[in-house]
Amino acid sequence: MSTAQLLADDPVWLILVKVVGIFAFLVVMTLFMINWERKVVARMQQRPGPNRVGPNGWLQSLADGLKLAFKEDIRPVLADKWVFFLAPVISCIPAFVAFSVIPLGGKVTIFGQETALQLVDLPVGVLVVLACSSLGVYGIVLSGWASGSPYPLLGALRSAAQVISYEIAMGLSIVAVVMSSHSLSTADIVSTQSGTIAWGALPAWNAILLPVSFVIYVISMVGETNRAPFDLPEAESELVGGFHTEYSSLKFALFFLAEYVNMVTVSALATTLFLGGWQLPFVGVDHFLNSGWWGLLWFVVKTLGFLFLFIWLRGTLPRLRYDQFMRLGWKFLVPLALFWFVAVAFTRYFNQERQADNVSTSLLLTVFGAVLAVVLLIAFLLPDKREHKDPNAVPITGGGYPVPPLDLQVPKSPPRRQVPVAQLPTAEDRTAEPAAVTASAKEAGDGNA
Amino acid sequence: MSAFLTFLAQPPEPVQRAVDTVTTGEAVAFWVLGPLALAGALGMLFARNAVHSALWLVLTMLSLGVLYMVQQAPFLGFVQIIVYTGAIMMLFLFVLMLVGRDSSDSVVEVLRGQRLAAIVLGVGFAGLVVGSLARALTDVQPVGLAQQNTQGGGNVANIGEALFTDYLFPFELTSALLITAAVGAMVLAFTSRVGKDAKKTQKELVEERFRGDRVGSLPGPGVFATANSVATPALLPDGSVAAESLSELIETTAKETLEDDVAEVSGTGHQADAHALKGEQS
């Protein structure tokens, strides 16, 4: 029985329970994620992080959320009243809707009703997520425009360009996955990844079968969610706060919520598309560890792995410059994705033909060898790119580093001024300094432990 | 929308339905989405602000996309949302935002006979729409996609097969058109790296700056002033306004409102009383 058939006879109350459940899951994940991010980043920067509100500081984000809700709601005079109000709502709704097609687990029984842990399984499930992310951009763009002030507008323009260009790379990377699983439905994509490959040594995850797609997807999902190192729409050092500069109170909180829900959604989609979804590898589909509510646990663990990656990147990498960022997207990721999915298509086609005994393996190898030889020949025949010489360039010796030339004439040093012996630092002064340094380093270490 | 998606996900009924029956769900969806689409179209025509117009059009496109989904064409529906609402309208918005919110419509006829041609074409198009609509309501027997979607590999696979077999030539023609447009845009936006009007590189800009009058950065807004708003110009130590700190984009604060600050900075106005905080007890 397929997931779509399982879900088809869900009564209305069960659908409502699932909707509320997914909503609660996403909101709780957001609250957890904000705290986790602050704690992990703090740990990476050798400081304790939030540790005051609640047990070990884990209720900090809840307190912050409540505080935000009770703040004064300010609307700038120049703002466009309706669009200013609409923008955070638009950015929030698609983020939640996108999660409806994600399979959270396998077959379970809820109050005696047999169903799957998924709200809906569409034949075009993956497209729903893409459609929702393309609608989510409206929230950002409109917020920037409606604020009626320059920095948000700049942030919004950046964001629109960014999300649209990285959505192309993302879509192209998903194409290879769809080709290999013959379906756009998320539940089907999960079920095609259930076996093992390489004589049972590796799970048949798309991340292993289609590594290039996986890498492209992971890079573009960071770009898509406007997270560091791709957080150019809200670059603090350039744009104050970016598109949400003029927002305050609950509207600002909605933007925050949308950002984190989007992160959870793209991580969940990455789990679904590339890491076998809710299934535990190696044990087989019928094992009890893959039955009932266990799937939810594996799903959450895998998703949290991706979310940790988001935090790790933010704690590690500096922000890219805008042109570097665009170059990465258009000149590297998109061509690579195109090349990769054509290669996958060819491989699949010839594999089919070979299995049908229309083509022999030796013929295939010969043809591929010939193509490779032609490509190599062309590559060798192409003339080298001529180096551009700058006539005004300062001559540099050594391996590209600005070291002084070998024949440098060092001018004679001027006659030294006599310093009275009493003013020179004594040996005791010199040793006193390092001692102070070790003492402070020790203190810092204690603070962290 | 989620409950609605669930409704969509239900597999098509295997039983042959009578051709002209409309399910309750479909009827409800139509009577909700139809007026919305119409309202969007009217709003687009009558909105004064160009961005509002674009947003109304987005509403129409979304409603149409959902209507496609209801009529057993989920792929078409989502592609409508991704391509039209997600990409094309976003491009429109992009241009509108760059042009500026206050720009008014130009009434100058750029192409000669433009209005006449527009009227003729508009009337012709309306005729076509009315004609085909009339024919659809009288002659055509609605079949529905339910049966078609169960054959082959389902909705998506069937569309793919049709596109790459029967409709391959129109499909390729469309892609050629799009590539032409993309190349055209590149040609228009191309800036030469060599020659007289070449774009300055970062290096050249740095050199120019160091050879110019001012090596450092321009004075930031609000420096030496009592406010740190972007709209407040910087005041020089003598109390005069630093001209470089005025932004061309932002309307700066009127000079009169700054007079107190100017006086305070230049030391001619009211001096702060060191005992002011102590109140009457001093």
XYZ file of C-alpha atoms in Angstrom:
731
model
C 0.000 0.000 0.000
C 1.580 3.262 -1.039
C 1.761 6.328 1.181
C -0.668 8.234 -1.022
C -3.270 5.486 -0.619
C -2.613 5.338 3.129
C -3.190 9.063 3.421
C -6.198 9.154 1.123
C -8.710 7.888 3.692
C -7.554 10.142 6.531
C -10.558 11.615 8.304
C -10.693 15.384 8.741
C -9.883 15.287 12.469
C -6.687 13.355 11.756
C -5.631 15.898 9.136
C -6.243 18.664 11.664
C -4.207 16.787 14.290
C -1.351 16.461 11.827
C -1.521 20.139 10.827
C -1.384 21.211 14.462
C 1.367 18.682 15.136
C 3.538 19.949 12.277
C 2.945 23.554 13.318
C 3.951 22.771 16.895
C 6.975 20.794 15.717
C 8.210 23.697 13.588
C 7.677 26.318 16.284
C 9.392 24.195 18.913
C 12.229 23.488 16.505
C 12.598 27.246 15.958
C 12.767 27.964 19.686
C 15.211 25.099 20.155
C 17.276 26.055 17.134
C 17.799 29.676 18.229
C 19.050 28.507 21.593
C 21.135 25.695 20.176
C 22.701 28.043 17.652
C 23.621 30.563 20.338
C 25.058 27.869 22.563
C 27.039 26.098 19.847
C 28.407 29.319 18.384
C 29.297 30.438 21.895
C 31.123 27.170 22.477
C 32.999 27.624 19.203
C 33.994 31.114 20.327
C 35.001 29.908 23.801
C 32.319 31.635 25.822
C 29.413 30.186 27.776
C 26.469 31.528 25.751
C 22.972 32.019 27.167
C 22.771 30.362 30.598
C 20.340 32.437 32.676
C 16.738 31.734 31.683
C 15.421 28.281 32.501
C 17.488 25.152 33.006
C 20.938 25.820 31.516
C 19.539 28.782 29.599
C 17.362 26.636 27.341
C 14.332 28.930 27.733
C 16.190 32.029 26.551
C 14.579 32.053 23.105
C 11.121 31.670 24.642
C 11.772 34.693 26.843
C 13.095 36.629 23.857
C 10.033 35.700 21.834
C 7.678 36.887 24.569
C 9.630 40.102 24.911
C 9.427 40.696 21.155
C 5.677 40.178 21.157
C 5.147 42.833 23.817
C 7.337 45.462 22.194
C 5.980 48.545 20.522
C 5.017 48.028 16.905
C 6.538 50.833 14.847
C 5.596 51.644 11.302
C 7.722 54.232 9.477
C 5.919 57.253 8.088
C 7.013 56.513 4.538
C 6.010 52.859 4.709
C 3.313 51.431 2.488
C 0.717 50.499 5.095
C -0.778 47.303 3.684
C 2.259 45.831 2.039
C 4.293 46.539 5.171
C 1.797 44.464 7.139
C 1.457 41.763 4.492
C 5.165 41.088 3.950
C 5.966 39.179 7.185
C 2.785 37.143 6.765
C 3.730 36.213 3.199
C 7.210 35.183 4.251
C 5.854 33.029 7.086
C 3.012 31.070 5.463
C 4.935 29.341 2.616
C 7.622 28.310 5.094
C 5.033 26.307 7.021
C 3.169 25.005 3.968
C 6.359 23.588 2.456
C 6.684 21.205 5.380
C 3.372 19.506 4.575
C 4.924 17.228 1.940
C 7.849 16.056 4.061
C 7.514 12.422 5.206
C 8.298 12.363 8.928
C 7.908 8.636 9.365
C 6.341 5.461 8.082
C 3.055 3.747 8.824
C 1.648 4.442 12.309
C -1.672 4.088 14.049
C -3.098 7.271 15.577
C -6.217 6.718 17.746
C -6.981 3.509 15.898
C -6.636 5.068 12.475
C -3.888 3.683 10.258
C -1.979 6.428 8.498
C 1.491 7.616 7.501
C 3.467 10.264 9.364
C 3.071 12.777 6.570
C 0.422 15.386 5.982
C 0.075 14.894 2.255
C 1.861 12.955 -0.482
C 1.495 14.700 -3.815
C 2.699 13.240 -7.123
C 4.625 16.535 -7.466
C 5.789 16.785 -3.837
C 9.250 18.198 -4.478
C 7.782 20.983 -6.600
C 5.672 22.102 -3.635
C 8.801 22.923 -1.678
C 10.283 24.816 -4.627
C 7.027 26.708 -5.185
C 6.838 27.655 -1.524
C 10.398 28.914 -1.446
C 9.735 31.003 -4.558
C 6.685 32.513 -2.842
C 8.673 33.142 0.323
C 10.886 35.589 -1.575
C 7.894 37.879 -1.943
C 7.864 38.418 1.796
C 11.459 39.593 1.786
C 11.207 41.711 -1.353
C 7.959 43.377 -0.326
C 9.206 44.073 3.196
C 12.212 45.842 1.747
C 10.161 47.866 -0.666
C 7.338 48.712 1.725
C 9.668 50.005 4.428
C 10.321 53.081 2.312
C 13.952 53.363 3.274
C 17.131 52.651 1.294
C 18.861 49.917 3.272
C 15.911 47.538 3.404
C 15.382 48.100 -0.318
C 18.993 47.175 -1.052
C 18.682 44.115 1.170
C 15.501 43.088 -0.594
C 17.055 43.424 -4.046
C 20.031 41.372 -2.979
C 17.812 38.772 -1.451
C 15.626 38.425 -4.521
C 18.627 37.997 -6.812
C 20.203 35.571 -4.387
C 17.228 33.319 -3.790
C 16.286 33.165 -7.473
C 19.809 32.288 -8.612
C 20.337 29.664 -5.939
C 16.931 28.166 -6.564
C 18.088 27.340 -10.089
C 21.096 25.417 -8.793
C 18.882 23.747 -6.209
C 16.279 22.702 -8.763
C 18.930 21.336 -11.115
C 20.525 19.325 -8.320
C 17.136 17.831 -7.474
C 16.610 16.790 -11.119
C 19.234 14.041 -10.806
C 17.496 12.701 -7.683
C 14.148 12.679 -9.460
C 15.714 10.842 -12.405
C 17.199 8.175 -10.214
C 14.006 7.557 -8.235
C 11.548 8.001 -11.145
C 9.227 10.111 -9.040
C 8.636 13.617 -7.743
C 6.770 12.324 -4.708
C 8.764 12.642 -1.492
C 7.475 9.347 -0.063
C 8.571 7.468 -3.197
C 11.992 9.101 -3.092
C 12.422 7.894 0.497
C 11.360 4.358 -0.345
C 13.820 4.070 -3.265
C 16.698 4.730 -0.854
C 15.942 1.819 1.462
C 18.460 -0.782 0.249
C 22.227 -0.999 0.415
C 24.934 -0.751 -2.229
C 28.547 -1.932 -2.512
C 27.736 -5.411 -1.095
C 25.924 -4.032 1.917
C 28.749 -1.735 3.025
C 26.932 1.518 2.288
C 23.286 2.579 2.440
C 21.694 3.293 -0.946
C 21.313 6.955 -0.092
C 21.251 9.493 -2.861
C 24.005 11.370 -1.029
C 26.303 8.440 -1.862
C 24.870 7.594 -5.274
C 24.700 11.216 -6.439
C 27.399 13.007 -4.441
C 27.630 16.014 -6.764
C 23.901 16.677 -6.480
C 24.179 16.414 -2.724
C 27.007 18.942 -2.492
C 25.230 21.380 -4.824
C 22.013 21.030 -2.856
C 23.716 21.620 0.476
C 25.501 24.741 -0.784
C 22.401 26.148 -2.424
C 20.203 25.427 0.578
C 22.427 27.705 2.652
C 22.166 30.378 -0.048
C 18.417 29.880 -0.297
C 17.811 30.467 3.407
C 20.014 33.604 3.565
C 22.272 32.094 6.194
C 25.942 32.792 6.850
C 28.242 32.771 4.883
C 25.575 33.798 2.364
C 23.638 36.200 4.616
C 24.107 39.168 2.288
C 20.481 40.420 2.455
C 20.984 41.243 6.130
C 24.691 41.943 6.152
C 25.048 43.949 9.354
C 28.260 45.641 8.326
C 26.774 46.908 5.068
C 23.006 47.178 5.350
C 22.215 47.769 9.046
C 19.742 44.882 9.280
C 18.843 44.370 5.636
C 15.245 43.855 4.625
C 13.870 43.839 8.198
C 15.636 47.002 9.384
C 12.383 48.923 9.884
C 10.454 46.061 11.460
C 9.804 45.658 15.130
C 7.719 43.672 17.562
C 5.663 40.734 16.309
C 6.297 41.449 12.644
C 10.026 41.162 13.204
C 9.416 37.958 15.139
C 7.553 36.559 12.151
C 10.575 37.151 9.916
C 12.735 35.401 12.461
C 10.302 32.516 12.642
C 10.185 32.237 8.847
C 13.969 32.126 8.591
C 14.290 29.299 11.090
C 11.323 27.351 9.753
C 12.869 27.617 6.301
C 16.096 26.223 7.682
C 14.248 23.278 9.188
C 12.357 22.725 5.938
C 15.397 22.680 3.657
C 17.211 20.435 6.137
C 14.232 18.091 6.213
C 14.131 18.080 2.420
C 17.860 17.308 2.312
C 17.222 14.396 4.678
C 14.372 13.189 2.524
C 16.107 13.536 -0.822
C 19.629 12.497 0.046
C 19.870 10.719 3.402
C 17.098 8.157 3.071
C 14.468 10.161 4.931
C 13.056 8.585 8.066
C 14.530 5.134 7.388
C 17.353 3.700 9.464
C 19.924 2.239 7.057
C 21.250 -1.361 7.047
C 18.477 -2.965 9.103
C 15.959 -3.292 6.274
C 12.509 -1.784 5.835
C 10.673 -4.471 7.777
C 12.855 -4.295 10.876
C 11.063 -3.087 13.997
C 13.468 -0.123 14.228
C 11.925 1.123 10.974
C 8.341 0.612 12.053
C 5.878 2.930 13.732
C 7.159 6.010 15.482
C 10.844 5.034 15.324
C 11.076 6.677 11.893
C 10.367 10.067 13.441
C 13.451 9.683 15.641
C 15.804 8.902 12.742
C 14.273 11.732 10.748
C 14.799 14.255 13.545
C 18.363 13.065 14.133
C 19.287 13.450 10.469
C 17.594 16.856 10.235
C 19.405 18.052 13.343
C 22.653 17.007 11.652
C 21.955 19.403 8.806
C 20.877 22.126 11.220
C 24.163 21.690 13.062
C 25.923 22.178 9.743
C 24.147 25.524 9.385
C 25.418 26.589 12.812
C 28.892 25.273 12.146
C 29.131 27.244 8.901
C 27.964 30.378 10.661
C 30.541 29.947 13.371
C 33.352 29.273 10.912
C 33.072 31.189 7.648
C 33.165 34.939 6.997
C 30.532 36.481 4.749
C 31.169 36.371 1.017
C 31.365 39.501 -1.082
C 28.328 39.886 -3.297
C 30.071 39.374 -6.639
C 31.966 36.336 -5.345
C 28.697 34.912 -4.173
C 26.993 35.417 -7.527
C 29.996 34.005 -9.360
C 29.852 30.872 -7.227
C 26.181 30.427 -8.005
C 26.076 31.143 -11.720
C 29.520 30.234 -12.948
C 30.202 27.199 -10.801
C 27.105 25.589 -9.283
C 24.710 25.933 -12.232
C 27.108 24.614 -14.930
C 28.252 21.836 -12.613
C 24.661 20.819 -11.931
C 23.852 20.872 -15.664
C 26.888 18.781 -16.516
C 26.153 16.359 -13.687
C 22.558 15.668 -14.586
C 23.409 15.150 -18.259
C 26.086 12.690 -17.140
C 23.610 10.905 -14.875
C 21.061 10.725 -17.695
C 23.633 9.215 -20.081
C 24.794 6.694 -17.510
C 21.271 5.598 -16.745
C 20.386 5.300 -20.424
C 23.416 3.188 -21.318
C 22.965 1.081 -18.218
C 19.427 0.281 -19.352
C 20.624 -0.540 -22.851
C 23.376 -2.730 -21.502
C 20.978 -4.659 -19.334
C 18.711 -5.169 -22.329
C 21.774 -6.491 -24.240
C 21.425 -3.842 -26.934
C 24.955 -2.569 -26.293
C 27.923 -4.571 -25.115
C 30.144 -3.301 -22.334
C 33.218 -3.269 -24.563
C 31.443 -1.117 -27.146
C 30.389 1.313 -24.440
C 33.908 1.553 -23.078
C 35.301 2.090 -26.577
C 32.864 4.881 -27.302
C 33.521 6.600 -23.977
C 37.273 6.232 -24.532
C 37.000 7.781 -27.988
C 34.942 10.709 -26.659
C 37.439 11.245 -23.867
C 40.333 11.154 -26.351
C 38.668 13.783 -28.551
C 38.020 16.026 -25.552
C 41.613 15.682 -24.391
C 42.931 16.406 -27.901
C 40.874 19.569 -28.115
C 42.046 20.561 -24.653
C 45.697 20.163 -25.717
C 45.223 21.985 -29.012
C 43.671 25.034 -27.384
C 46.293 27.737 -26.907
C 47.155 28.745 -23.366
C 45.546 31.865 -22.025
C 47.997 34.677 -22.434
C 48.950 36.327 -19.211
C 47.962 39.955 -18.933
C 50.979 42.109 -18.111
C 50.490 45.307 -16.203
C 53.121 47.845 -17.349
C 52.889 49.739 -14.063
C 53.213 46.681 -11.857
C 55.781 46.783 -9.087
C 58.415 44.103 -9.780
C 58.094 41.289 -7.307
C 60.665 38.601 -6.667
C 59.966 35.272 -5.060
C 56.851 33.132 -5.251
C 54.341 35.904 -5.697
C 54.869 37.322 -2.235
C 56.035 40.919 -1.990
C 59.581 40.262 -0.762
C 62.325 42.832 -1.414
C 64.438 42.302 -4.548
C 67.765 40.480 -4.116
C 69.816 43.470 -5.249
C 68.135 45.839 -2.830
C 70.455 48.615 -1.700
C 69.933 48.965 2.018
C 70.611 52.555 3.008
C 73.095 53.061 5.792
C 71.429 53.420 9.137
C 71.727 56.885 10.696
C 74.096 57.267 13.654
C 72.449 55.833 16.738
C 71.222 58.115 19.436
C 72.762 57.316 22.779
C 70.272 56.000 25.311
C 71.203 56.220 28.987
C 71.747 52.726 30.402
C 69.306 53.266 33.250
C 66.313 53.558 30.880
C 66.852 50.250 29.096
C 64.478 47.478 30.202
C 66.074 45.133 32.693
C 65.937 41.359 32.554
C 63.331 41.321 35.357
C 60.933 43.551 33.418
C 61.092 41.238 30.450
C 60.300 38.111 32.413
C 57.453 39.754 34.279
C 55.345 40.148 31.149
C 55.024 36.503 30.019
C 54.052 35.562 33.558
C 51.079 37.918 33.374
C 50.033 36.474 30.041
C 49.944 32.890 31.314
C 47.949 33.967 34.322
C 45.221 35.566 32.203
C 45.137 32.621 29.788
C 44.625 30.333 32.757
C 41.731 32.438 33.949
C 40.100 32.315 30.537
C 40.463 28.561 30.522
C 38.797 28.300 33.910
C 35.913 30.397 32.705
C 35.236 27.995 29.901
C 35.483 24.782 31.819
C -4.094 25.328 2.231
C -2.811 22.114 3.791
C -6.242 20.544 4.003
C -6.678 21.533 0.424
C -3.411 19.828 -0.536
C -4.677 16.689 1.114
C -7.748 16.905 -1.013
C -5.487 17.122 -4.057
C -3.423 14.170 -3.036
C -6.286 11.777 -3.170
C -5.688 9.426 -6.048
C -8.142 9.798 -8.888
C -11.166 7.611 -8.466
C -10.836 4.423 -10.455
C -14.549 4.450 -11.244
C -15.437 6.190 -14.500
C -17.201 9.376 -13.580
C -19.898 10.866 -15.686
C -18.211 13.459 -17.846
C -20.028 16.549 -16.664
C -20.214 15.984 -12.913
C -18.418 18.420 -10.669
C -17.551 17.282 -7.143
C -18.481 19.459 -4.190
C -14.855 20.166 -3.407
C -14.233 21.324 -6.943
C -17.300 23.559 -6.906
C -16.315 25.136 -3.591
C -12.768 25.686 -4.817
C -14.057 27.287 -7.989
C -16.433 29.665 -6.227
C -13.682 30.722 -3.846
C -10.884 31.031 -6.390
C -12.884 32.424 -9.309
C -13.905 35.672 -7.559
C -10.392 35.964 -6.119
C -8.855 35.722 -9.584
C -11.349 38.248 -10.907
C -10.701 40.606 -7.997
C -6.978 40.304 -8.670
C -7.451 41.176 -12.332
C -9.629 44.200 -11.539
C -7.281 45.287 -8.775
C -4.370 45.138 -11.186
C -6.178 47.435 -13.581
C -7.343 49.970 -11.039
C -4.511 50.087 -8.508
C -2.725 53.430 -8.577
C 0.590 52.119 -7.388
C 2.559 49.949 -9.834
C 3.739 47.567 -7.128
C 0.184 47.117 -5.860
C -0.826 46.333 -9.426
C 1.830 43.643 -9.620
C 0.654 42.162 -6.314
C -2.932 41.958 -7.541
C -1.670 40.137 -10.612
C 0.158 37.705 -8.332
C -3.154 36.968 -6.636
C -4.737 36.165 -10.000
C -1.878 33.897 -11.003
C -1.953 32.048 -7.689
C -5.693 31.488 -7.989
C -5.261 30.163 -11.512
C -2.479 27.840 -10.350
C -4.667 26.406 -7.614
C -7.548 26.016 -10.078
C -5.264 23.931 -12.309
C -4.438 21.727 -9.331
C -8.104 21.225 -8.569
C -8.685 20.177 -12.142
C -6.330 17.207 -11.838
C -3.312 18.967 -13.324
C -1.047 19.306 -10.248
C 2.145 19.607 -12.279
C 0.779 22.466 -14.352
C -0.493 24.183 -11.214
C 2.807 24.117 -9.390
C 4.785 25.046 -12.479
C 2.447 28.021 -12.879
C 3.271 29.082 -9.331
C 7.018 28.487 -9.661
C 7.485 30.043 -13.090
C 4.908 32.813 -13.285
C 4.521 33.908 -9.683
C 7.985 32.930 -8.550
C 10.165 34.035 -11.426
C 8.365 36.305 -13.868
C 6.380 38.446 -11.450
C 9.425 38.685 -9.230
C 11.319 40.141 -12.176
C 8.513 42.658 -12.701
C 8.654 43.645 -9.045
C 12.410 43.954 -9.279
C 12.149 46.468 -12.107
C 9.307 48.361 -10.442
C 11.248 48.694 -7.228
C 14.323 49.933 -9.060
C 12.294 52.504 -10.974
C 11.043 53.936 -7.724
C 7.748 54.213 -5.920
C 6.932 57.755 -6.905
C 7.480 57.592 -10.624
C 4.326 58.446 -12.521
C 3.073 56.994 -15.774
C 4.376 58.561 -18.920
C 1.642 59.618 -21.352
C 4.042 60.223 -24.237
C 3.508 57.858 -27.152
C 6.891 56.256 -27.705
C 5.987 54.245 -30.795
C 3.905 55.959 -33.421
C 0.411 54.481 -33.728
C 0.946 52.515 -30.539
C -2.443 53.306 -29.052
C -4.360 52.566 -32.208
C -2.594 49.214 -32.567
C -3.252 48.447 -28.927
C -6.961 49.174 -29.300
C -7.272 47.064 -32.460
C -5.358 44.156 -30.942
C -7.261 44.428 -27.670
C -10.638 44.299 -29.405
C -9.447 41.384 -31.547
C -8.213 39.499 -28.505
C -11.457 40.097 -26.651
C -13.326 38.729 -29.656
C -11.182 35.609 -29.673
C -11.689 35.033 -25.935
C -15.450 35.499 -26.143
C -15.637 33.238 -29.200
C -13.664 30.411 -27.660
C -15.516 30.746 -24.375
C -18.863 30.536 -26.154
C -17.686 27.470 -28.036
C -16.378 25.856 -24.842
C -19.725 26.335 -23.146
C -21.818 24.925 -25.997
C -19.926 22.503 -28.250
C -17.154 20.958 -26.180
C -17.750 17.894 -24.026
C -15.623 18.103 -20.845
C -13.680 14.877 -20.337
C -11.459 15.586 -17.344
C -7.976 14.332 -16.702
C -8.876 11.673 -14.143
C -8.654 8.797 -16.573
C -5.618 10.155 -18.365
C -3.742 10.536 -15.079
C -4.129 6.857 -14.227
C -2.573 5.747 -17.516
C 1.152 5.635 -18.178
C 3.282 6.967 -15.355
C 0.712 9.471 -14.117
C 0.301 13.188 -14.683
C 3.962 14.234 -14.666
C 5.239 11.362 -16.800
C 2.481 11.860 -19.368
C 3.288 15.549 -19.741
C 6.981 14.724 -20.126
C 6.271 12.143 -22.761
C 4.011 14.475 -24.746
C 6.556 17.310 -24.550
C 9.442 15.220 -25.818
C 7.604 13.337 -28.535
C 4.617 15.060 -30.152
C 5.454 18.602 -29.086
C 9.232 18.431 -29.348
C 9.508 21.062 -32.081
C 7.391 23.778 -30.364
C 9.223 22.977 -27.145
C 12.619 23.503 -28.757
C 11.363 26.641 -30.469
C 10.360 28.067 -27.090
C 13.776 27.342 -25.681
C 15.397 29.030 -28.686
C 13.229 32.079 -28.040
C 14.253 32.181 -24.388
C 17.936 31.809 -25.236
C 17.638 34.652 -27.737
C 16.105 36.815 -25.038
C 18.852 35.904 -22.576
C 21.610 36.659 -25.083
C 19.886 39.933 -25.972
C 19.814 40.943 -22.328
C 23.504 40.121 -21.999
C 24.360 42.232 -25.032
C 22.370 45.173 -23.678
C 23.873 44.931 -20.220
C 27.431 44.341 -21.404
C 30.018 46.812 -20.196
C 33.399 46.733 -21.819
C 36.453 46.076 -19.675
C 38.731 47.840 -22.152
C 38.455 51.170 -23.912
C 37.516 54.641 -22.797
C 34.241 54.013 -20.992
C 35.471 50.876 -19.284
C 34.300 50.129 -15.793
C 36.939 51.006 -13.229
C 38.425 48.124 -11.340
C 38.723 48.143 -7.587
C 42.447 48.731 -7.915
C 41.958 51.783 -10.111
C 39.388 53.152 -7.710
C 41.779 52.777 -4.793
C 44.577 54.523 -6.667
C 42.249 57.326 -7.673
C 41.158 57.788 -4.108
C 44.688 57.972 -2.768
C 45.676 60.521 -5.400
C 42.573 62.615 -4.721
C 41.806 65.215 -2.060
C 40.294 62.967 0.556
C 41.970 59.714 1.478
C 39.765 58.882 4.424
C 36.088 58.111 4.422
C 33.401 60.750 4.173
C 32.002 62.039 7.464
C 29.203 59.808 8.656
C 25.759 61.196 9.331
C 25.105 62.417 12.814
C 28.727 62.885 13.785
C 29.079 65.685 16.336
C 25.306 66.036 16.355
C 22.848 65.138 19.062
C 21.062 62.527 16.938
C 22.456 59.466 15.184
C 19.783 59.290 12.513
C 20.843 58.874 8.892
C 18.894 62.001 8.099
C 20.919 64.176 10.434
C 23.918 65.751 8.750
C 27.313 65.774 10.400
C 28.400 69.001 12.044
C 31.947 70.234 11.827
C 33.686 71.437 15.031
C 32.758 75.041 14.252
C 29.099 74.100 14.067
C 28.654 74.283 10.319
C 27.083 71.408 8.380
C 29.551 69.058 6.682
C 28.389 69.029 3.085
C 29.847 65.603 2.341
C 27.682 63.970 4.953
C 24.456 64.876 3.194
C 22.959 61.948 1.349
C 21.483 62.442 -2.069
C 19.029 59.644 -1.464
C 17.593 60.710 1.835
C 15.789 63.892 2.573
C 17.876 65.441 5.282
C 16.590 67.316 8.263
C 15.831 70.946 7.609
C 18.564 73.334 8.671
C 16.313 75.288 11.043
C 15.674 72.281 13.242
C 19.404 71.853 13.662
C 20.031 75.395 14.903
C 20.119 74.400 18.570
C 22.658 71.682 17.860
C 24.765 74.052 15.798
C 24.752 76.586 18.589
C 25.616 73.979 21.187
C 28.508 72.537 19.210
C 29.945 75.927 18.386
C 29.683 76.973 22.044
C 27.497 80.036 21.450
C 24.202 78.728 22.682
C 22.820 77.362 25.897
C 25.500 75.743 28.013
C 24.730 72.544 29.865
C 24.408 73.211 33.587
C 26.612 70.848 35.557
C 24.236 71.068 38.548
C 21.091 70.472 36.559
C 20.613 66.909 37.771
C 20.780 67.857 41.425
C 17.543 69.773 41.239
C 16.572 72.398 43.824
C 18.682 71.047 46.659
C 21.885 72.498 45.269
